[in-house]
Amino acid sequence: RERRRRANLCCIVLFCFNASSLFFRPNSLFGMGNPLLDISAVVDKDFLDKYTLKPNDQILAEDKHKALFEEIVKKFKVEYHAGGATQNAIKIAQWMIQEPHKVGTFFGCIGKDKFGEILKQKSEEAHVDAHYYEQDEEPTGTCAACITGDNRSLVANLAAANCYKKDKHLDLEENWKLVEKAEVYYIAGFFLTVSLESILKVAKHASENNKLFCLNLSAPFICQFFKDNLMQVIPYVDVLFGNETEAAAFAKEQDFGTKDINDIAKKAQALPKVNKKRERIVVLTQGKDETVMALSDKVETFPVLKIDPKDIVDTNGAGDAFVGGFLSELVQEKPLDQCVKAAHYAANVIIRRAGCTFPDKPDFN
């Protein structure tokens, strides 16, 4: 009798495990964007002065910065991390989920070079199923984080990230099968500057199959200077992310006639949508202030987790971490308030550390 009881218990446990694992199958979360190899190092003032860098700034690399990436590796002790907005979010989501590995898939373009090999290795260590389009015309995109005291001067060289080609990668049968396996899709707005046609192909697939397509406004300049591209994608967006400055820029460009973030969220939520089976969700963060979410005809607000200012090390990865946390629960079909809770937790962890890094395991339930 005892043996039968244990056997029945094992069957129940196994059934529960398999049932819960339905939400955790590999490749159920898909991201596509600009992969960058983050190169972090503590540098000195002379190094900043040599490349005319400000102690706390974010810039795109110019010709005068090209030698910086080799020099920082030769001169200082560096740490490498898989980076770029979308890749960071997928990486965070995978960290929050833990098991199984490779729940998150990522597409982007890299070079056939040393930094590309390191990026592949770092993605593998993060348990992300990265499938890069590799080309030899441009080197792998990099982002140098030059640390002096509490400041970080970021210099991004997109390089290969700008070279993604739909026909050379996304359209390939083996790659498109990975897209089809996903249930939730996420793309940061930065990719609108690279391959609009790739975004639209994925977005239309999601819409036609009643899957979730998520987009991030990413930066005010996307809303301003890539407005036409952005508005071609918006009708397919099920979940729209942004922060308060991006929301303000979006509202201005769309002639919303308001600066109130709740009203902006409502107006963005009400924009035309192709898939009528799902109502759009708009999620806007405001740093330490409450997060705003618009769904249907209501707006909800969620206070962020408290943190002592002296515990804040680096806020640069907070937005990506927020999205990663949100996606980790969304892909499991958890309630939206749980998605926001996970998003706040992930962002709270990441801002206590340098770069978009995290401990071995999350402490979230």
Coordinates of C-alpha atoms in Angstrom, one line a residue:
R1 CA 0.0 0.0 0.0
E2 CA 2.8 2.4 0.9
R3 CA 4.6 1.6 -2.4
R4 CA 1.3 2.3 -4.3
R5 CA 0.9 5.6 -2.4
R6 CA 4.4 6.7 -3.3
A7 CA 3.9 5.7 -6.9
N8 CA 0.7 7.8 -7.1
L9 CA 2.5 10.7 -5.4
C10 CA 5.3 10.5 -8.0
C11 CA 2.7 10.5 -10.8
I12 CA 1.0 13.6 -9.3
V13 CA 4.4 15.4 -8.9
L14 CA 5.4 14.4 -12.5
F15 CA 2.1 15.6 -13.9
C16 CA 2.4 19.0 -12.1
F17 CA 5.9 19.4 -13.3
N18 CA 5.0 18.6 -16.9
A19 CA 2.0 20.9 -16.7
S20 CA 4.1 23.8 -15.4
S21 CA 6.7 23.1 -18.0
L22 CA 4.3 23.8 -20.8
F23 CA 5.0 27.5 -20.2
F24 CA 8.7 26.9 -20.1
R25 CA 9.5 25.2 -23.4
P26 CA 12.6 26.4 -25.2
N27 CA 12.3 29.2 -27.8
S28 CA 8.9 30.4 -26.5
L29 CA 10.3 34.0 -26.1
F30 CA 11.8 35.6 -29.2
G31 CA 13.9 38.8 -29.4
M32 CA 15.6 40.5 -32.3
G33 CA 17.8 43.6 -32.1
N34 CA 21.3 45.1 -32.0
P35 CA 23.8 42.7 -30.3
L36 CA 26.7 44.5 -28.6
L37 CA 29.6 43.1 -26.6
D38 CA 29.8 45.2 -23.5
I39 CA 33.4 45.8 -22.5
S40 CA 33.7 47.2 -18.9
A41 CA 36.9 48.5 -17.2
V42 CA 38.0 50.9 -14.5
V43 CA 40.0 53.5 -16.4
D44 CA 41.8 56.7 -15.4
K45 CA 41.2 60.3 -16.2
D46 CA 44.0 60.4 -18.8
F47 CA 42.1 57.7 -20.7
L48 CA 38.9 59.8 -20.7
D49 CA 40.8 62.9 -21.7
K50 CA 42.5 61.1 -24.5
Y51 CA 39.2 60.3 -26.1
T52 CA 37.4 63.5 -25.0
L53 CA 34.9 61.5 -22.9
K54 CA 32.8 62.9 -20.1
P55 CA 32.8 60.9 -16.8
N56 CA 29.0 60.2 -17.0
D57 CA 27.7 60.1 -20.5
Q58 CA 26.4 57.9 -23.4
I59 CA 27.6 58.5 -26.9
L60 CA 28.0 56.8 -30.3
A61 CA 31.6 56.2 -31.3
E62 CA 33.1 58.6 -33.9
D63 CA 36.3 58.0 -35.9
K64 CA 38.4 59.4 -33.1
H65 CA 37.1 56.6 -30.8
K66 CA 37.9 53.6 -33.1
A67 CA 41.2 52.9 -31.3
L68 CA 39.6 53.1 -27.9
F69 CA 38.1 49.5 -28.0
E70 CA 41.5 47.8 -28.6
E71 CA 43.3 50.1 -26.2
I72 CA 40.9 49.5 -23.3
V73 CA 41.4 45.7 -23.7
K74 CA 45.2 46.0 -23.8
K75 CA 45.6 48.6 -21.0
F76 CA 43.0 47.7 -18.4
K77 CA 41.4 44.6 -16.8
V78 CA 38.2 44.2 -18.7
E79 CA 34.9 42.2 -18.2
Y80 CA 32.8 41.1 -21.1
H81 CA 29.0 40.8 -21.2
A82 CA 26.5 40.1 -23.9
G83 CA 24.7 43.5 -24.3
G84 CA 22.4 45.6 -26.4
A85 CA 18.9 46.5 -25.3
T86 CA 16.9 43.6 -26.7
Q87 CA 19.6 41.0 -25.9
N88 CA 19.8 42.4 -22.3
A89 CA 16.0 42.0 -21.9
I90 CA 16.0 38.4 -23.2
K91 CA 19.0 37.6 -21.0
I92 CA 17.2 39.0 -17.9
A93 CA 14.1 37.1 -18.7
Q94 CA 16.1 33.9 -19.0
W95 CA 17.8 34.6 -15.7
M96 CA 14.4 35.1 -14.0
I97 CA 13.0 31.9 -15.4
Q98 CA 16.2 29.8 -14.8
E99 CA 15.0 26.4 -16.1
P100 CA 14.8 25.2 -18.7
H101 CA 17.6 26.9 -20.6
K102 CA 17.1 28.6 -23.9
V103 CA 13.5 29.8 -23.3
G104 CA 14.7 33.0 -25.0
T105 CA 15.8 33.1 -28.6
F106 CA 17.8 36.1 -30.0
F107 CA 18.6 37.2 -33.6
G108 CA 21.0 39.9 -34.5
C109 CA 24.1 40.6 -36.6
I110 CA 27.8 40.3 -35.5
G111 CA 31.2 40.2 -37.2
K112 CA 33.4 37.2 -37.9
D113 CA 36.0 38.3 -35.3
K114 CA 37.3 37.9 -31.8
F115 CA 34.6 40.0 -30.2
G116 CA 32.0 38.0 -32.1
E117 CA 33.3 34.8 -30.6
I118 CA 33.3 36.3 -27.1
L119 CA 29.7 37.5 -27.6
K120 CA 28.6 34.0 -28.7
Q121 CA 30.3 32.5 -25.6
K122 CA 28.7 35.1 -23.2
S123 CA 25.2 34.4 -24.7
E124 CA 25.7 30.7 -24.2
E125 CA 26.7 31.3 -20.6
A126 CA 23.5 33.3 -20.1
H127 CA 21.6 30.3 -21.5
V128 CA 20.1 32.4 -24.3
D129 CA 19.6 30.6 -27.7
A130 CA 21.4 33.2 -29.8
H131 CA 21.4 32.7 -33.6
Y132 CA 23.5 35.5 -35.1
Y133 CA 23.8 36.6 -38.7
E134 CA 27.6 36.6 -39.1
Q135 CA 29.2 38.7 -41.8
D136 CA 32.7 40.0 -42.4
E137 CA 32.1 43.5 -43.8
E138 CA 31.8 45.1 -40.3
P139 CA 33.3 44.2 -36.9
T140 CA 31.1 43.1 -34.0
G141 CA 29.3 45.9 -32.3
T142 CA 30.8 46.9 -29.0
C143 CA 29.9 49.2 -26.1
A144 CA 32.9 50.3 -23.9
A145 CA 31.9 51.2 -20.3
C146 CA 34.7 53.4 -19.0
I147 CA 34.3 53.5 -15.2
T148 CA 35.8 56.2 -13.1
G149 CA 34.6 56.2 -9.5
D150 CA 30.8 56.1 -9.5
N151 CA 30.6 57.3 -13.1
R152 CA 30.3 55.3 -16.3
S153 CA 31.1 56.8 -19.7
L154 CA 29.5 54.6 -22.4
V155 CA 30.8 54.6 -26.0
A156 CA 28.8 52.4 -28.4
N157 CA 30.1 51.3 -31.8
L158 CA 27.1 49.6 -33.5
A159 CA 29.2 48.4 -36.5
A160 CA 27.9 44.9 -37.5
A161 CA 24.6 45.5 -35.5
N162 CA 23.6 47.8 -38.4
C163 CA 24.1 45.1 -41.0
Y164 CA 21.2 42.7 -40.2
K165 CA 19.6 41.4 -43.4
K166 CA 16.1 39.9 -43.5
D167 CA 16.8 37.8 -46.7
K168 CA 20.2 36.6 -45.4
H169 CA 19.0 35.4 -42.0
L170 CA 15.3 35.9 -40.9
D171 CA 13.9 34.3 -44.1
L172 CA 16.0 31.2 -43.8
E173 CA 13.8 28.2 -43.1
E174 CA 15.7 27.0 -40.0
N175 CA 15.6 30.5 -38.5
W176 CA 12.0 31.2 -39.4
K177 CA 11.0 27.9 -37.6
L178 CA 12.4 29.4 -34.4
V179 CA 10.3 32.5 -34.9
E180 CA 7.2 30.2 -35.4
K181 CA 8.0 28.4 -32.1
A182 CA 7.7 31.6 -30.0
E183 CA 4.6 32.8 -28.3
V184 CA 5.9 36.2 -27.1
Y185 CA 8.0 38.6 -29.2
Y186 CA 10.0 41.6 -28.1
I187 CA 12.0 44.1 -30.1
A188 CA 13.5 47.4 -28.8
G189 CA 12.8 50.5 -30.9
F190 CA 16.5 50.9 -31.7
F191 CA 16.1 48.1 -34.3
L192 CA 13.7 50.3 -36.3
T193 CA 16.9 52.1 -37.6
V194 CA 18.3 48.8 -38.9
S195 CA 15.6 46.5 -40.4
L196 CA 12.0 47.7 -40.5
E197 CA 11.1 44.8 -42.9
S198 CA 12.3 42.2 -40.4
I199 CA 10.3 43.8 -37.6
L200 CA 7.2 43.9 -39.8
K201 CA 7.5 40.2 -40.8
V202 CA 7.7 39.1 -37.2
A203 CA 5.0 41.5 -36.1
K204 CA 2.6 40.3 -38.8
H205 CA 3.2 36.7 -37.9
A206 CA 2.4 37.4 -34.3
S207 CA -0.7 39.3 -35.2
E208 CA -2.0 36.7 -37.6
N209 CA -1.5 33.9 -35.1
N210 CA -2.8 35.8 -32.0
K211 CA 0.6 35.8 -30.3
L212 CA 2.0 38.7 -28.2
F213 CA 4.2 41.2 -30.0
C214 CA 6.0 43.7 -27.7
L215 CA 7.9 46.9 -28.7
N216 CA 9.9 49.5 -26.7
L217 CA 10.0 53.2 -27.7
S218 CA 13.6 53.0 -26.5
A219 CA 14.7 56.6 -27.0
P220 CA 13.2 60.1 -27.8
F221 CA 15.1 60.2 -31.1
I222 CA 13.3 57.0 -32.3
C223 CA 9.9 58.8 -31.7
Q224 CA 11.2 61.9 -33.4
F225 CA 13.4 60.9 -36.3
F226 CA 12.1 57.4 -37.1
K227 CA 8.4 58.3 -36.5
D228 CA 7.3 56.8 -39.9
N229 CA 9.0 53.4 -39.2
L230 CA 7.6 53.4 -35.7
M231 CA 4.0 54.1 -36.8
Q232 CA 4.2 51.3 -39.4
V233 CA 4.8 48.9 -36.5
I234 CA 2.5 50.3 -33.8
P235 CA -0.7 48.7 -35.2
Y236 CA 0.8 45.3 -34.5
V237 CA 1.9 46.1 -31.0
D238 CA 0.2 44.2 -28.1
V239 CA 2.5 45.5 -25.3
L240 CA 4.2 48.9 -25.7
F241 CA 7.0 49.9 -23.3
G242 CA 8.6 53.2 -22.6
N243 CA 9.9 55.6 -20.0
E244 CA 8.6 59.1 -19.2
T245 CA 10.9 61.0 -21.5
E246 CA 10.2 58.7 -24.4
A247 CA 6.5 58.9 -23.7
A248 CA 6.7 62.7 -23.8
A249 CA 8.5 62.7 -27.1
F250 CA 6.0 60.2 -28.5
A251 CA 3.0 62.3 -27.3
K252 CA 4.5 65.4 -28.9
E253 CA 5.1 63.8 -32.3
Q254 CA 1.6 62.2 -32.3
D255 CA -0.1 65.5 -31.4
F256 CA -1.7 64.0 -28.3
G257 CA -2.1 67.5 -26.8
T258 CA -1.1 66.4 -23.3
K259 CA 1.9 66.1 -21.1
D260 CA 0.1 64.0 -18.4
I261 CA 1.6 60.5 -18.5
N262 CA -1.7 58.8 -17.6
D263 CA -3.4 60.5 -20.6
I264 CA -0.4 59.7 -22.8
A265 CA -0.7 56.0 -21.8
K266 CA -4.5 56.0 -22.6
K267 CA -4.0 57.7 -26.0
A268 CA -1.2 55.3 -27.0
Q269 CA -3.4 52.4 -25.9
A270 CA -6.2 53.6 -28.1
L271 CA -4.2 53.9 -31.3
P272 CA -5.5 51.6 -34.2
K273 CA -4.6 48.0 -33.8
V274 CA -4.7 45.1 -36.3
N275 CA -5.4 42.1 -34.0
K276 CA -8.7 42.9 -32.4
K277 CA -8.6 39.8 -30.3
R278 CA -6.1 41.4 -27.9
E279 CA -6.4 44.9 -26.4
R280 CA -3.1 46.8 -26.3
I281 CA -1.3 47.2 -23.0
V282 CA 0.9 50.3 -22.5
V283 CA 3.5 50.2 -19.7
L284 CA 5.4 53.4 -18.9
T285 CA 8.1 53.7 -16.2
Q286 CA 9.2 56.9 -14.4
G287 CA 12.5 56.0 -12.7
K288 CA 11.8 56.0 -8.9
D289 CA 8.2 57.1 -9.4
E290 CA 5.3 54.8 -10.0
T291 CA 4.9 52.7 -13.1
V292 CA 1.8 53.5 -15.2
M293 CA -0.1 50.8 -17.1
A294 CA -3.0 51.4 -19.5
L295 CA -5.4 48.6 -20.5
S296 CA -8.8 49.0 -22.0
D297 CA -10.4 52.1 -20.5
K298 CA -8.5 52.2 -17.2
V299 CA -5.0 53.2 -16.1
E300 CA -3.3 51.5 -13.1
T301 CA -0.2 52.7 -11.2
F302 CA 2.3 50.5 -9.4
P303 CA 4.9 51.9 -6.9
V304 CA 8.4 50.8 -7.5
L305 CA 10.5 49.0 -4.9
K306 CA 12.2 51.3 -2.4
I307 CA 15.9 51.5 -2.5
D308 CA 18.5 53.6 -0.6
P309 CA 20.2 56.0 -3.0
K310 CA 23.6 54.9 -1.7
D311 CA 22.8 51.3 -2.9
I312 CA 22.4 52.4 -6.5
V313 CA 25.5 51.6 -8.5
D314 CA 24.4 51.9 -12.1
T315 CA 20.9 52.8 -13.6
N316 CA 21.9 52.2 -17.2
G317 CA 20.4 48.7 -17.4
A318 CA 17.3 49.4 -15.4
G319 CA 15.0 49.8 -18.4
D320 CA 16.2 46.5 -20.1
A321 CA 15.9 44.7 -16.7
F322 CA 12.4 46.0 -16.2
V323 CA 11.3 44.6 -19.6
G324 CA 13.1 41.3 -19.0
G325 CA 11.4 40.8 -15.7
F326 CA 8.0 41.6 -17.3
L327 CA 8.6 39.2 -20.1
S328 CA 9.7 36.4 -17.8
E329 CA 6.1 36.3 -16.3
L330 CA 4.3 37.3 -19.5
V331 CA 5.7 34.2 -21.3
Q332 CA 4.3 32.1 -18.4
E333 CA 0.8 33.7 -18.9
K334 CA 1.0 35.2 -15.4
P335 CA -1.4 38.2 -14.4
L336 CA -0.2 41.6 -15.5
D337 CA 0.3 42.8 -11.9
Q338 CA 2.7 39.9 -11.4
C339 CA 4.5 40.9 -14.6
V340 CA 5.0 44.4 -13.2
K341 CA 6.1 43.0 -9.8
A342 CA 8.8 40.9 -11.6
A343 CA 9.8 43.9 -13.7
H344 CA 10.3 46.0 -10.6
Y345 CA 12.3 43.3 -8.9
A346 CA 14.6 42.7 -11.8
A347 CA 15.3 46.5 -12.2
N348 CA 15.9 46.8 -8.4
V349 CA 18.5 44.0 -8.6
I350 CA 20.3 45.4 -11.7
I351 CA 20.7 49.0 -10.5
R352 CA 22.7 47.7 -7.4
R353 CA 25.4 46.3 -9.8
A354 CA 27.7 47.6 -12.4
G355 CA 26.4 47.0 -15.9
C356 CA 23.4 44.8 -16.8
T357 CA 24.7 41.9 -14.6
F358 CA 23.0 39.8 -12.0
P359 CA 23.7 37.2 -9.3
D360 CA 23.5 33.4 -10.0
K361 CA 19.8 33.1 -9.1
P362 CA 16.9 35.5 -8.6
D363 CA 15.2 35.7 -5.2
F364 CA 11.7 36.3 -6.6
N365 CA 8.4 34.5 -6.2

